[in-house]
PDB file of C-alpha atoms in Angstrom:
ATOM      1  CA  UNK A   1      -0.007  -0.004   0.035  1.00 36.00           C
ATOM      2  CA  UNK A   2       1.507   3.317  -1.059  1.00 37.00           C
ATOM      3  CA  UNK A   3       1.351   6.423   1.108  1.00 37.00           C
ATOM      4  CA  UNK A   4       3.100   9.658   0.085  1.00 35.00           C
ATOM      5  CA  UNK A   5       2.556  12.504   2.589  1.00 35.00           C
ATOM      6  CA  UNK A   6       4.099  15.539   4.084  1.00 32.00           C
ATOM      7  CA  UNK A   7       3.102  16.328   7.606  1.00 34.00           C
ATOM      8  CA  UNK A   8       5.488  18.353   9.752  1.00 35.00           C
ATOM      9  CA  UNK A   9       4.924  18.957  13.476  1.00 36.00           C
ATOM     10  CA  UNK A  10       2.316  21.549  14.582  1.00 40.00           C
ATOM     11  CA  UNK A  11       3.618  24.822  13.365  1.00 37.00           C
ATOM     12  CA  UNK A  12       0.948  27.354  14.249  1.00 45.00           C
ATOM     13  CA  UNK A  13      -2.070  27.678  16.528  1.00 49.00           C
ATOM     14  CA  UNK A  14      -4.553  30.425  16.049  1.00 51.00           C
ATOM     15  CA  UNK A  15      -7.596  30.756  18.352  1.00 53.00           C
ATOM     16  CA  UNK A  16      -9.276  33.842  16.680  1.00 58.00           C
ATOM     17  CA  UNK A  17     -11.072  34.493  13.469  1.00 65.00           C
ATOM     18  CA  UNK A  18      -8.736  34.363  10.489  1.00 69.00           C
ATOM     19  CA  UNK A  19      -7.960  37.301   8.221  1.00 72.00           C
ATOM     20  CA  UNK A  20      -7.475  36.648   4.503  1.00 69.00           C
ATOM     21  CA  UNK A  21      -3.752  36.799   5.087  1.00 70.00           C
ATOM     22  CA  UNK A  22      -3.993  34.343   8.054  1.00 72.00           C
ATOM     23  CA  UNK A  23      -5.923  31.941   5.880  1.00 70.00           C
ATOM     24  CA  UNK A  24      -3.263  31.894   3.195  1.00 68.00           C
ATOM     25  CA  UNK A  25      -0.512  31.391   5.855  1.00 67.00           C
ATOM     26  CA  UNK A  26      -2.460  28.635   7.659  1.00 68.00           C
ATOM     27  CA  UNK A  27      -3.129  26.743   4.373  1.00 64.00           C
ATOM     28  CA  UNK A  28       0.668  26.525   3.856  1.00 65.00           C
ATOM     29  CA  UNK A  29       1.321  25.015   7.281  1.00 76.00           C
ATOM     30  CA  UNK A  30       0.265  21.416   7.577  1.00 77.00           C
ATOM     31  CA  UNK A  31      -0.635  20.749  11.229  1.00 80.00           C
ATOM     32  CA  UNK A  32      -1.768  24.376  12.011  1.00 89.00           C
ATOM     33  CA  UNK A  33      -4.740  24.372  14.251  1.00 93.00           C
ATOM     34  CA  UNK A  34      -7.260  27.234  14.299  1.00 92.00           C
ATOM     35  CA  UNK A  35     -10.846  28.318  15.134  1.00 93.00           C
ATOM     36  CA  UNK A  36     -13.043  30.724  13.224  1.00 93.00           C
ATOM     37  CA  UNK A  37     -14.780  31.759  16.457  1.00 92.00           C
ATOM     38  CA  UNK A  38     -14.211  31.117  20.115  1.00 90.00           C
ATOM     39  CA  UNK A  39     -17.108  28.600  20.157  1.00 92.00           C
ATOM     40  CA  UNK A  40     -16.322  26.969  16.772  1.00 96.00           C
ATOM     41  CA  UNK A  41     -14.733  23.569  16.453  1.00 97.00           C
ATOM     42  CA  UNK A  42     -10.936  23.615  16.330  1.00 96.00           C
ATOM     43  CA  UNK A  43      -9.707  22.382  12.936  1.00 96.00           C
ATOM     44  CA  UNK A  44      -6.318  21.167  11.797  1.00 96.00           C
ATOM     45  CA  UNK A  45      -4.722  21.769   8.391  1.00 96.00           C
ATOM     46  CA  UNK A  46      -4.377  18.449   6.548  1.00 96.00           C
ATOM     47  CA  UNK A  47      -1.767  18.400   3.724  1.00 95.00           C
ATOM     48  CA  UNK A  48      -2.302  17.174   0.198  1.00 95.00           C
ATOM     49  CA  UNK A  49      -1.065  13.673  -0.546  1.00 96.00           C
ATOM     50  CA  UNK A  50      -1.693  10.345  -2.269  1.00 97.00           C
ATOM     51  CA  UNK A  51      -2.805   7.119  -0.557  1.00 97.00           C
ATOM     52  CA  UNK A  52      -4.327   3.749  -1.266  1.00 98.00           C
ATOM     53  CA  UNK A  53      -7.914   3.772  -0.202  1.00 98.00           C
ATOM     54  CA  UNK A  54      -9.914   0.632   0.749  1.00 97.00           C
ATOM     55  CA  UNK A  55      -9.162  -3.055   1.280  1.00 97.00           C
ATOM     56  CA  UNK A  56      -9.662  -6.027  -0.996  1.00 97.00           C
ATOM     57  CA  UNK A  57     -11.883  -7.917   1.457  1.00 96.00           C
ATOM     58  CA  UNK A  58     -14.256  -7.261   4.319  1.00 95.00           C
ATOM     59  CA  UNK A  59     -17.335  -8.809   5.917  1.00 94.00           C
ATOM     60  CA  UNK A  60     -19.922 -10.636   3.884  1.00 92.00           C
ATOM     61  CA  UNK A  61     -21.933  -8.086   1.917  1.00 91.00           C
ATOM     62  CA  UNK A  62     -19.608  -5.298   3.048  1.00 94.00           C
ATOM     63  CA  UNK A  63     -16.774  -5.223   0.484  1.00 96.00           C
ATOM     64  CA  UNK A  64     -14.169  -2.584   1.267  1.00 97.00           C
ATOM     65  CA  UNK A  65     -12.643  -2.287  -2.136  1.00 97.00           C
ATOM     66  CA  UNK A  66     -11.399  -2.430  -4.774  1.00 97.00           C
ATOM     67  CA  UNK A  67      -8.260  -0.649  -3.486  1.00 97.00           C
ATOM     68  CA  UNK A  68      -7.724   2.576  -5.476  1.00 97.00           C
ATOM     69  CA  UNK A  69      -5.076   5.302  -5.439  1.00 98.00           C
ATOM     70  CA  UNK A  70      -6.582   8.611  -4.371  1.00 98.00           C
ATOM     71  CA  UNK A  71      -4.833  11.945  -4.709  1.00 98.00           C
ATOM     72  CA  UNK A  72      -5.857  14.704  -2.195  1.00 96.00           C
ATOM     73  CA  UNK A  73      -4.783  17.589  -4.451  1.00 91.00           C
ATOM     74  CA  UNK A  74      -5.370  20.437  -2.002  1.00 92.00           C
ATOM     75  CA  UNK A  75      -4.859  20.961   1.750  1.00 95.00           C
ATOM     76  CA  UNK A  76      -8.071  21.168   3.742  1.00 96.00           C
ATOM     77  CA  UNK A  77      -8.944  21.393   7.419  1.00 96.00           C
ATOM     78  CA  UNK A  78     -10.532  18.705   9.492  1.00 98.00           C
ATOM     79  CA  UNK A  79     -12.060  18.878  13.004  1.00 98.00           C
ATOM     80  CA  UNK A  80      -9.447  18.188  15.622  1.00 98.00           C
ATOM     81  CA  UNK A  81     -12.153  16.394  17.536  1.00 98.00           C
ATOM     82  CA  UNK A  82     -15.658  15.137  16.758  1.00 98.00           C
ATOM     83  CA  UNK A  83     -18.404  17.836  17.317  1.00 98.00           C
ATOM     84  CA  UNK A  84     -19.128  17.956  20.984  1.00 98.00           C
ATOM     85  CA  UNK A  85     -22.275  18.284  22.905  1.00 98.00           C
ATOM     86  CA  UNK A  86     -21.505  21.880  23.850  1.00 98.00           C
ATOM     87  CA  UNK A  87     -20.860  22.801  20.231  1.00 98.00           C
ATOM     88  CA  UNK A  88     -24.042  21.034  19.088  1.00 98.00           C
ATOM     89  CA  UNK A  89     -26.152  22.689  21.832  1.00 97.00           C
ATOM     90  CA  UNK A  90     -24.984  26.112  20.653  1.00 97.00           C
ATOM     91  CA  UNK A  91     -26.114  25.242  17.148  1.00 98.00           C
ATOM     92  CA  UNK A  92     -29.600  24.254  18.358  1.00 97.00           C
ATOM     93  CA  UNK A  93     -29.991  27.296  20.511  1.00 96.00           C
ATOM     94  CA  UNK A  94     -29.005  29.576  17.581  1.00 96.00           C
ATOM     95  CA  UNK A  95     -30.895  27.732  14.827  1.00 95.00           C
ATOM     96  CA  UNK A  96     -33.935  26.541  16.679  1.00 94.00           C
ATOM     97  CA  UNK A  97     -33.649  23.189  14.948  1.00 92.00           C
ATOM     98  CA  UNK A  98     -35.456  20.154  16.349  1.00 88.00           C
ATOM     99  CA  UNK A  99     -33.320  17.126  15.916  1.00 87.00           C
ATOM    100  CA  UNK A 100     -36.027  14.648  16.887  1.00 87.00           C
ATOM    101  CA  UNK A 101     -36.126  11.608  19.171  1.00 93.00           C
ATOM    102  CA  UNK A 102     -35.999   7.797  18.823  1.00 95.00           C
ATOM    103  CA  UNK A 103     -32.403   6.758  19.221  1.00 96.00           C
ATOM    104  CA  UNK A 104     -31.163   3.266  18.673  1.00 94.00           C
ATOM    105  CA  UNK A 105     -28.923   1.771  21.348  1.00 89.00           C
ATOM    106  CA  UNK A 106     -27.597  -1.532  22.571  1.00 87.00           C
ATOM    107  CA  UNK A 107     -29.567  -2.855  25.553  1.00 83.00           C
ATOM    108  CA  UNK A 108     -27.350  -5.011  27.670  1.00 82.00           C
ATOM    109  CA  UNK A 109     -30.239  -6.675  29.496  1.00 79.00           C
ATOM    110  CA  UNK A 110     -32.011  -7.868  26.364  1.00 79.00           C
ATOM    111  CA  UNK A 111     -28.762  -8.235  24.459  1.00 81.00           C
ATOM    112  CA  UNK A 112     -30.176  -6.638  21.330  1.00 85.00           C
ATOM    113  CA  UNK A 113     -30.370  -3.235  19.551  1.00 87.00           C
ATOM    114  CA  UNK A 114     -33.568  -1.350  20.462  1.00 90.00           C
ATOM    115  CA  UNK A 115     -35.084   2.011  19.749  1.00 93.00           C
ATOM    116  CA  UNK A 116     -36.192   4.082  22.685  1.00 90.00           C
ATOM    117  CA  UNK A 117     -38.736   6.676  21.462  1.00 92.00           C
ATOM    118  CA  UNK A 118     -37.948   9.217  24.190  1.00 91.00           C
ATOM    119  CA  UNK A 119     -34.154   9.176  23.614  1.00 94.00           C
ATOM    120  CA  UNK A 120     -32.240  11.975  21.749  1.00 96.00           C
ATOM    121  CA  UNK A 121     -28.890  13.540  21.700  1.00 97.00           C
ATOM    122  CA  UNK A 122     -29.661  14.965  25.104  1.00 96.00           C
ATOM    123  CA  UNK A 123     -30.247  11.482  26.522  1.00 95.00           C
ATOM    124  CA  UNK A 124     -28.850   8.885  24.067  1.00 94.00           C
ATOM    125  CA  UNK A 125     -28.860   5.941  26.467  1.00 89.00           C
ATOM    126  CA  UNK A 126     -25.683   6.350  28.449  1.00 89.00           C
ATOM    127  CA  UNK A 127     -27.458   5.837  31.716  1.00 89.00           C
ATOM    128  CA  UNK A 128     -26.183   9.109  33.018  1.00 94.00           C
ATOM    129  CA  UNK A 129     -26.226  12.818  31.985  1.00 96.00           C
ATOM    130  CA  UNK A 130     -24.284  13.744  28.893  1.00 97.00           C
ATOM    131  CA  UNK A 131     -21.103  15.852  29.296  1.00 97.00           C
ATOM    132  CA  UNK A 132     -20.283  19.000  27.308  1.00 98.00           C
ATOM    133  CA  UNK A 133     -16.904  17.607  26.233  1.00 98.00           C
ATOM    134  CA  UNK A 134     -18.147  14.322  24.810  1.00 98.00           C
ATOM    135  CA  UNK A 135     -18.849  13.901  21.134  1.00 98.00           C
ATOM    136  CA  UNK A 136     -22.514  14.452  20.298  1.00 98.00           C
ATOM    137  CA  UNK A 137     -24.330  11.276  19.263  1.00 98.00           C
ATOM    138  CA  UNK A 138     -27.893  10.384  18.229  1.00 97.00           C
ATOM    139  CA  UNK A 139     -27.663  12.814  15.381  1.00 98.00           C
ATOM    140  CA  UNK A 140     -28.707  11.892  11.820  1.00 97.00           C
ATOM    141  CA  UNK A 141     -26.847  12.607   8.601  1.00 98.00           C
ATOM    142  CA  UNK A 142     -29.386  15.388   7.985  1.00 97.00           C
ATOM    143  CA  UNK A 143     -28.583  16.861  11.424  1.00 98.00           C
ATOM    144  CA  UNK A 144     -24.922  16.830  10.625  1.00 98.00           C
ATOM    145  CA  UNK A 145     -25.444  18.568   7.319  1.00 98.00           C
ATOM    146  CA  UNK A 146     -27.615  21.217   9.030  1.00 98.00           C
ATOM    147  CA  UNK A 147     -24.825  21.848  11.536  1.00 98.00           C
ATOM    148  CA  UNK A 148     -22.171  22.484   8.914  1.00 98.00           C
ATOM    149  CA  UNK A 149     -24.543  24.688   6.912  1.00 98.00           C
ATOM    150  CA  UNK A 150     -25.279  26.741  10.013  1.00 98.00           C
ATOM    151  CA  UNK A 151     -21.606  26.984  10.922  1.00 98.00           C
ATOM    152  CA  UNK A 152     -20.843  28.194   7.427  1.00 98.00           C
ATOM    153  CA  UNK A 153     -23.488  30.856   7.771  1.00 97.00           C
ATOM    154  CA  UNK A 154     -22.271  31.876  11.202  1.00 96.00           C
ATOM    155  CA  UNK A 155     -18.586  32.242  10.271  1.00 95.00           C
ATOM    156  CA  UNK A 156     -18.794  32.997   6.534  1.00 95.00           C
ATOM    157  CA  UNK A 157     -16.445  30.127   5.972  1.00 96.00           C
ATOM    158  CA  UNK A 158     -16.900  27.019   3.836  1.00 97.00           C
ATOM    159  CA  UNK A 159     -17.635  24.192   6.312  1.00 98.00           C
ATOM    160  CA  UNK A 160     -18.881  20.829   5.282  1.00 98.00           C
ATOM    161  CA  UNK A 161     -18.683  17.109   6.173  1.00 98.00           C
ATOM    162  CA  UNK A 162     -15.590  15.169   5.387  1.00 98.00           C
ATOM    163  CA  UNK A 163     -15.792  13.077   2.267  1.00 98.00           C
ATOM    164  CA  UNK A 164     -15.227   9.332   2.682  1.00 98.00           C
ATOM    165  CA  UNK A 165     -11.807   9.533   1.035  1.00 98.00           C
ATOM    166  CA  UNK A 166     -10.766  12.461   3.158  1.00 98.00           C
ATOM    167  CA  UNK A 167     -11.881  10.566   6.268  1.00 98.00           C
ATOM    168  CA  UNK A 168      -9.843   7.534   5.463  1.00 98.00           C
ATOM    169  CA  UNK A 169      -6.818   9.659   4.533  1.00 98.00           C
ATOM    170  CA  UNK A 170      -6.930  11.510   7.854  1.00 98.00           C
ATOM    171  CA  UNK A 171      -7.690   8.364   9.851  1.00 98.00           C
ATOM    172  CA  UNK A 172      -4.712   6.525   8.366  1.00 97.00           C
ATOM    173  CA  UNK A 173      -2.513   9.478   9.330  1.00 94.00           C
ATOM    174  CA  UNK A 174       0.252   8.345   6.935  1.00 93.00           C
ATOM    175  CA  UNK A 175       0.086   4.702   7.932  1.00 94.00           C
ATOM    176  CA  UNK A 176      -0.238   1.717   5.710  1.00 92.00           C
ATOM    177  CA  UNK A 177      -0.849  -0.866   8.468  1.00 95.00           C
ATOM    178  CA  UNK A 178      -4.086  -2.580   9.340  1.00 96.00           C
ATOM    179  CA  UNK A 179      -4.779  -0.019  12.087  1.00 97.00           C
ATOM    180  CA  UNK A 180      -3.297   3.489  12.335  1.00 96.00           C
ATOM    181  CA  UNK A 181      -1.111   2.370  15.205  1.00 96.00           C
ATOM    182  CA  UNK A 182       0.130  -0.860  13.610  1.00 96.00           C
ATOM    183  CA  UNK A 183      -1.154  -4.369  12.806  1.00 96.00           C
ATOM    184  CA  UNK A 184      -2.027  -5.473  16.444  1.00 97.00           C
ATOM    185  CA  UNK A 185      -5.614  -4.731  17.384  1.00 97.00           C
ATOM    186  CA  UNK A 186      -4.685  -5.296  21.060  1.00 97.00           C
ATOM    187  CA  UNK A 187      -2.429  -2.147  20.983  1.00 97.00           C
ATOM    188  CA  UNK A 188      -5.462   0.034  20.468  1.00 97.00           C
ATOM    189  CA  UNK A 189      -5.873   1.183  24.045  1.00 96.00           C
ATOM    190  CA  UNK A 190      -3.293   4.018  23.977  1.00 94.00           C
ATOM    191  CA  UNK A 191      -4.911   5.328  20.790  1.00 96.00           C
ATOM    192  CA  UNK A 192      -8.627   4.776  20.786  1.00 97.00           C
ATOM    193  CA  UNK A 193     -11.743   4.070  22.897  1.00 98.00           C
ATOM    194  CA  UNK A 194     -12.916   0.674  21.607  1.00 97.00           C
ATOM    195  CA  UNK A 195     -14.660  -2.504  22.813  1.00 95.00           C
ATOM    196  CA  UNK A 196     -12.089  -3.596  25.441  1.00 96.00           C
ATOM    197  CA  UNK A 197     -11.538  -4.998  28.943  1.00 95.00           C
ATOM    198  CA  UNK A 198     -12.971  -1.901  30.573  1.00 95.00           C
ATOM    199  CA  UNK A 199     -16.237  -2.593  28.783  1.00 93.00           C
ATOM    200  CA  UNK A 200     -16.068  -6.273  29.726  1.00 93.00           C
ATOM    201  CA  UNK A 201     -15.416  -5.385  33.392  1.00 91.00           C
ATOM    202  CA  UNK A 202     -18.810  -3.413  33.324  1.00 89.00           C
ATOM    203  CA  UNK A 203     -20.858  -5.993  31.406  1.00 87.00           C
ATOM    204  CA  UNK A 204     -19.854  -9.449  30.176  1.00 79.00           C
ATOM    205  CA  UNK A 205     -18.461 -10.680  26.852  1.00 75.00           C
ATOM    206  CA  UNK A 206     -21.815 -12.408  26.261  1.00 79.00           C
ATOM    207  CA  UNK A 207     -23.699  -9.107  26.617  1.00 78.00           C
ATOM    208  CA  UNK A 208     -22.089  -7.601  23.524  1.00 79.00           C
ATOM    209  CA  UNK A 209     -21.984 -10.762  21.301  1.00 79.00           C
ATOM    210  CA  UNK A 210     -18.800  -9.684  19.450  1.00 87.00           C
ATOM    211  CA  UNK A 211     -15.089  -9.583  19.953  1.00 92.00           C
ATOM    212  CA  UNK A 212     -13.101  -7.104  21.994  1.00 94.00           C
ATOM    213  CA  UNK A 213      -9.449  -6.184  22.363  1.00 96.00           C
ATOM    214  CA  UNK A 214      -7.385  -7.546  25.234  1.00 95.00           C
ATOM    215  CA  UNK A 215      -6.331  -4.292  26.741  1.00 97.00           C
ATOM    216  CA  UNK A 216      -7.904  -1.622  28.900  1.00 97.00           C
ATOM    217  CA  UNK A 217      -8.459   1.913  27.608  1.00 96.00           C
ATOM    218  CA  UNK A 218      -9.959   3.121  30.834  1.00 96.00           C
ATOM    219  CA  UNK A 219     -13.479   3.785  29.486  1.00 96.00           C
ATOM    220  CA  UNK A 220     -16.434   1.486  29.574  1.00 94.00           C
ATOM    221  CA  UNK A 221     -18.557   3.993  27.619  1.00 95.00           C
ATOM    222  CA  UNK A 222     -18.150   7.220  25.696  1.00 97.00           C
ATOM    223  CA  UNK A 223     -14.985   9.264  26.594  1.00 98.00           C
ATOM    224  CA  UNK A 224     -14.420  12.965  26.461  1.00 98.00           C
ATOM    225  CA  UNK A 225     -12.905  14.058  23.178  1.00 98.00           C
ATOM    226  CA  UNK A 226      -9.123  14.167  23.090  1.00 97.00           C
ATOM    227  CA  UNK A 227      -8.697  11.476  25.782  1.00 97.00           C
ATOM    228  CA  UNK A 228      -6.279   9.503  23.670  1.00 97.00           C
ATOM    229  CA  UNK A 229      -3.131  10.321  21.692  1.00 95.00           C
ATOM    230  CA  UNK A 230      -3.602  12.282  18.395  1.00 95.00           C
ATOM    231  CA  UNK A 231      -2.484  10.876  15.100  1.00 94.00           C
ATOM    232  CA  UNK A 232       0.393  12.378  13.014  1.00 92.00           C
ATOM    233  CA  UNK A 233      -1.986  14.948  11.615  1.00 95.00           C
ATOM    234  CA  UNK A 234      -2.782  16.223  15.137  1.00 94.00           C
ATOM    235  CA  UNK A 235      -6.325  14.874  14.951  1.00 97.00           C
ATOM    236  CA  UNK A 236      -7.979  12.864  17.724  1.00 97.00           C
ATOM    237  CA  UNK A 237     -10.564  10.082  17.920  1.00 97.00           C
ATOM    238  CA  UNK A 238     -10.698   9.139  14.204  1.00 98.00           C
ATOM    239  CA  UNK A 239     -10.906   5.567  15.415  1.00 98.00           C
ATOM    240  CA  UNK A 240     -13.264   4.542  18.237  1.00 98.00           C
ATOM    241  CA  UNK A 241     -15.364   6.557  20.663  1.00 98.00           C
ATOM    242  CA  UNK A 242     -18.089   7.538  18.180  1.00 98.00           C
ATOM    243  CA  UNK A 243     -18.797   6.798  14.523  1.00 98.00           C
ATOM    244  CA  UNK A 244     -18.774   9.728  12.051  1.00 98.00           C
ATOM    245  CA  UNK A 245     -21.157  10.523   9.269  1.00 98.00           C
ATOM    246  CA  UNK A 246     -19.460  11.486   6.024  1.00 98.00           C
ATOM    247  CA  UNK A 247     -20.758  13.172   2.822  1.00 98.00           C
ATOM    248  CA  UNK A 248     -20.698  10.164   0.407  1.00 98.00           C
ATOM    249  CA  UNK A 249     -23.443   7.914  -0.590  1.00 98.00           C
ATOM    250  CA  UNK A 250     -22.585   4.325   0.208  1.00 98.00           C
ATOM    251  CA  UNK A 251     -21.660   2.709  -3.022  1.00 97.00           C
ATOM    252  CA  UNK A 252     -20.238  -0.822  -3.247  1.00 96.00           C
ATOM    253  CA  UNK A 253     -17.949  -1.744  -4.860  1.00 96.00           C
ATOM    254  CA  UNK A 254     -16.217   1.611  -5.039  1.00 96.00           C
ATOM    255  CA  UNK A 255     -16.964   3.279  -8.383  1.00 95.00           C
ATOM    256  CA  UNK A 256     -14.146   4.181 -10.883  1.00 94.00           C
ATOM    257  CA  UNK A 257     -14.181   7.701  -9.581  1.00 93.00           C
ATOM    258  CA  UNK A 258     -13.811  10.240  -8.192  1.00 96.00           C
ATOM    259  CA  UNK A 259     -10.136   9.701  -7.301  1.00 97.00           C
ATOM    260  CA  UNK A 260      -9.380  13.283  -6.138  1.00 97.00           C
ATOM    261  CA  UNK A 261     -10.878  13.039  -2.637  1.00 97.00           C
ATOM    262  CA  UNK A 262     -14.276  14.499  -3.449  1.00 97.00           C
ATOM    263  CA  UNK A 263     -17.448  12.691  -2.515  1.00 97.00           C
ATOM    264  CA  UNK A 264     -18.975   9.828  -4.480  1.00 97.00           C
ATOM    265  CA  UNK A 265     -22.719  10.239  -5.019  1.00 96.00           C
ATOM    266  CA  UNK A 266     -25.461   8.094  -6.396  1.00 94.00           C
ATOM    267  CA  UNK A 267     -26.885   9.056  -9.797  1.00 91.00           C
ATOM    268  CA  UNK A 268     -30.469   8.969  -8.288  1.00 91.00           C
ATOM    269  CA  UNK A 269     -31.790   8.681  -4.688  1.00 93.00           C
ATOM    270  CA  UNK A 270     -29.128   7.780  -2.183  1.00 96.00           C
ATOM    271  CA  UNK A 271     -30.502   4.906  -0.037  1.00 94.00           C
ATOM    272  CA  UNK A 272     -27.585   4.779   2.449  1.00 98.00           C
ATOM    273  CA  UNK A 273     -24.841   7.091   3.652  1.00 98.00           C
ATOM    274  CA  UNK A 274     -21.297   6.068   4.596  1.00 98.00           C
ATOM    275  CA  UNK A 275     -20.317   6.213   8.238  1.00 98.00           C
ATOM    276  CA  UNK A 276     -16.778   5.730   9.488  1.00 98.00           C
ATOM    277  CA  UNK A 277     -14.534   5.124  12.420  1.00 98.00           C
ATOM    278  CA  UNK A 278     -16.047   2.668  14.924  1.00 97.00           C
ATOM    279  CA  UNK A 279     -16.966   3.456  18.528  1.00 97.00           C
ATOM    280  CA  UNK A 280     -16.378   2.524  22.220  1.00 97.00           C
ATOM    281  CA  UNK A 281     -18.495  -0.553  21.796  1.00 95.00           C
ATOM    282  CA  UNK A 282     -17.349  -1.674  18.299  1.00 95.00           C
ATOM    283  CA  UNK A 283     -15.427  -4.824  17.537  1.00 94.00           C
ATOM    284  CA  UNK A 284     -11.775  -4.498  16.489  1.00 95.00           C
ATOM    285  CA  UNK A 285     -12.314  -5.523  12.861  1.00 96.00           C
ATOM    286  CA  UNK A 286     -14.670  -2.587  12.317  1.00 96.00           C
ATOM    287  CA  UNK A 287     -12.155  -0.190  13.818  1.00 96.00           C
ATOM    288  CA  UNK A 288      -9.863  -0.480  10.733  1.00 97.00           C
ATOM    289  CA  UNK A 289      -9.654   2.725   8.598  1.00 98.00           C
ATOM    290  CA  UNK A 290     -11.032   0.881   5.522  1.00 98.00           C
ATOM    291  CA  UNK A 291     -14.214  -0.497   7.178  1.00 97.00           C
ATOM    292  CA  UNK A 292     -17.339   1.110   5.890  1.00 97.00           C
ATOM    293  CA  UNK A 293     -20.605   1.530   7.688  1.00 97.00           C
ATOM    294  CA  UNK A 294     -23.814   2.048   5.693  1.00 97.00           C
ATOM    295  CA  UNK A 295     -26.948   3.597   7.204  1.00 97.00           C
ATOM    296  CA  UNK A 296     -30.077   5.556   6.288  1.00 97.00           C
ATOM    297  CA  UNK A 297     -29.720   9.316   6.361  1.00 97.00           C
ATOM    298  CA  UNK A 298     -32.292   9.701   9.139  1.00 96.00           C
ATOM    299  CA  UNK A 299     -30.945   7.043  11.487  1.00 96.00           C
ATOM    300  CA  UNK A 300     -30.275   8.065  15.079  1.00 97.00           C
ATOM    301  CA  UNK A 301     -27.766   5.908  16.982  1.00 97.00           C
ATOM    302  CA  UNK A 302     -26.156   6.176  20.412  1.00 96.00           C
ATOM    303  CA  UNK A 303     -22.770   5.857  18.729  1.00 97.00           C
ATOM    304  CA  UNK A 304     -23.261   8.039  15.629  1.00 98.00           C
ATOM    305  CA  UNK A 305     -21.821  11.591  15.548  1.00 98.00           C
ATOM    306  CA  UNK A 306     -19.734  13.578  13.048  1.00 98.00           C
ATOM    307  CA  UNK A 307     -16.775  15.801  12.508  1.00 98.00           C
ATOM    308  CA  UNK A 308     -16.527  18.944  10.364  1.00 98.00           C
ATOM    309  CA  UNK A 309     -14.297  19.774   7.469  1.00 98.00           C
ATOM    310  CA  UNK A 310     -13.366  23.251   6.135  1.00 97.00           C
ATOM    311  CA  UNK A 311     -12.100  24.269   2.743  1.00 96.00           C
ATOM    312  CA  UNK A 312      -8.949  26.404   2.557  1.00 93.00           C
ATOM    313  CA  UNK A 313      -7.965  29.015  -0.029  1.00 87.00           C
TER     314      UNK A 313
END
């Protein structure tokens, strides 16, 4: 698998709205971190580069290929963290949007996925109050799109969702191994919040019905953003903690194009959207950067959130 990247150490951190000159300077500095307002998500500059996207295999009915070389021609910015409850709450207060109820979550007593009509992003089924610094979950693809549209209007800057190719590029962080940290799933716990021994200490292996890693990441549920080490791009939580909606329609196998990092879309109605990254309760195999989730645009899940992208000049 080829991977040709340039990603120096963090060079610049700006925590105020960018002037036109600032924007040009930031775009030239891979790893720069900035915010367009004090309450806006922090974003990191991701350099251009070429990588091999996908995997020639996968679960039955969930082919992850064919592998294709994708060239990210221009730098862009990606959220340093997933969008948090505090950031999402500000959006709802400003926009007046109603995100609805009826979140799907894993019920450990019945050992099945159920839908609780009263649940929402404010109470997604954690069994405790949500925290401001946790990733927002129980939001649909439509909610995610509404957030980035609102953020664009608020800041006058071009925010959007990550494309599927951009997501995998950032998640790999320059790696060509099975996981961003290497080929051993059991080394996950320094890097990501995944199904692990901390979860099994709280429930039992039978209660989740799938595999887990043999290490302890310290969290039996959702963790605050940034609780683990960042990848080489300075981005946190690309793997584990919460899944992330992306822009693309889920198309399998991958179509012949685009190969420039832009989103792949269906020619007609999009039945399913791609969702990436795994979560705190997800099995190791689905935490690989090439693994592709596929869900309806209106689905609400206790492990589904999103991360912003921002175009640069």
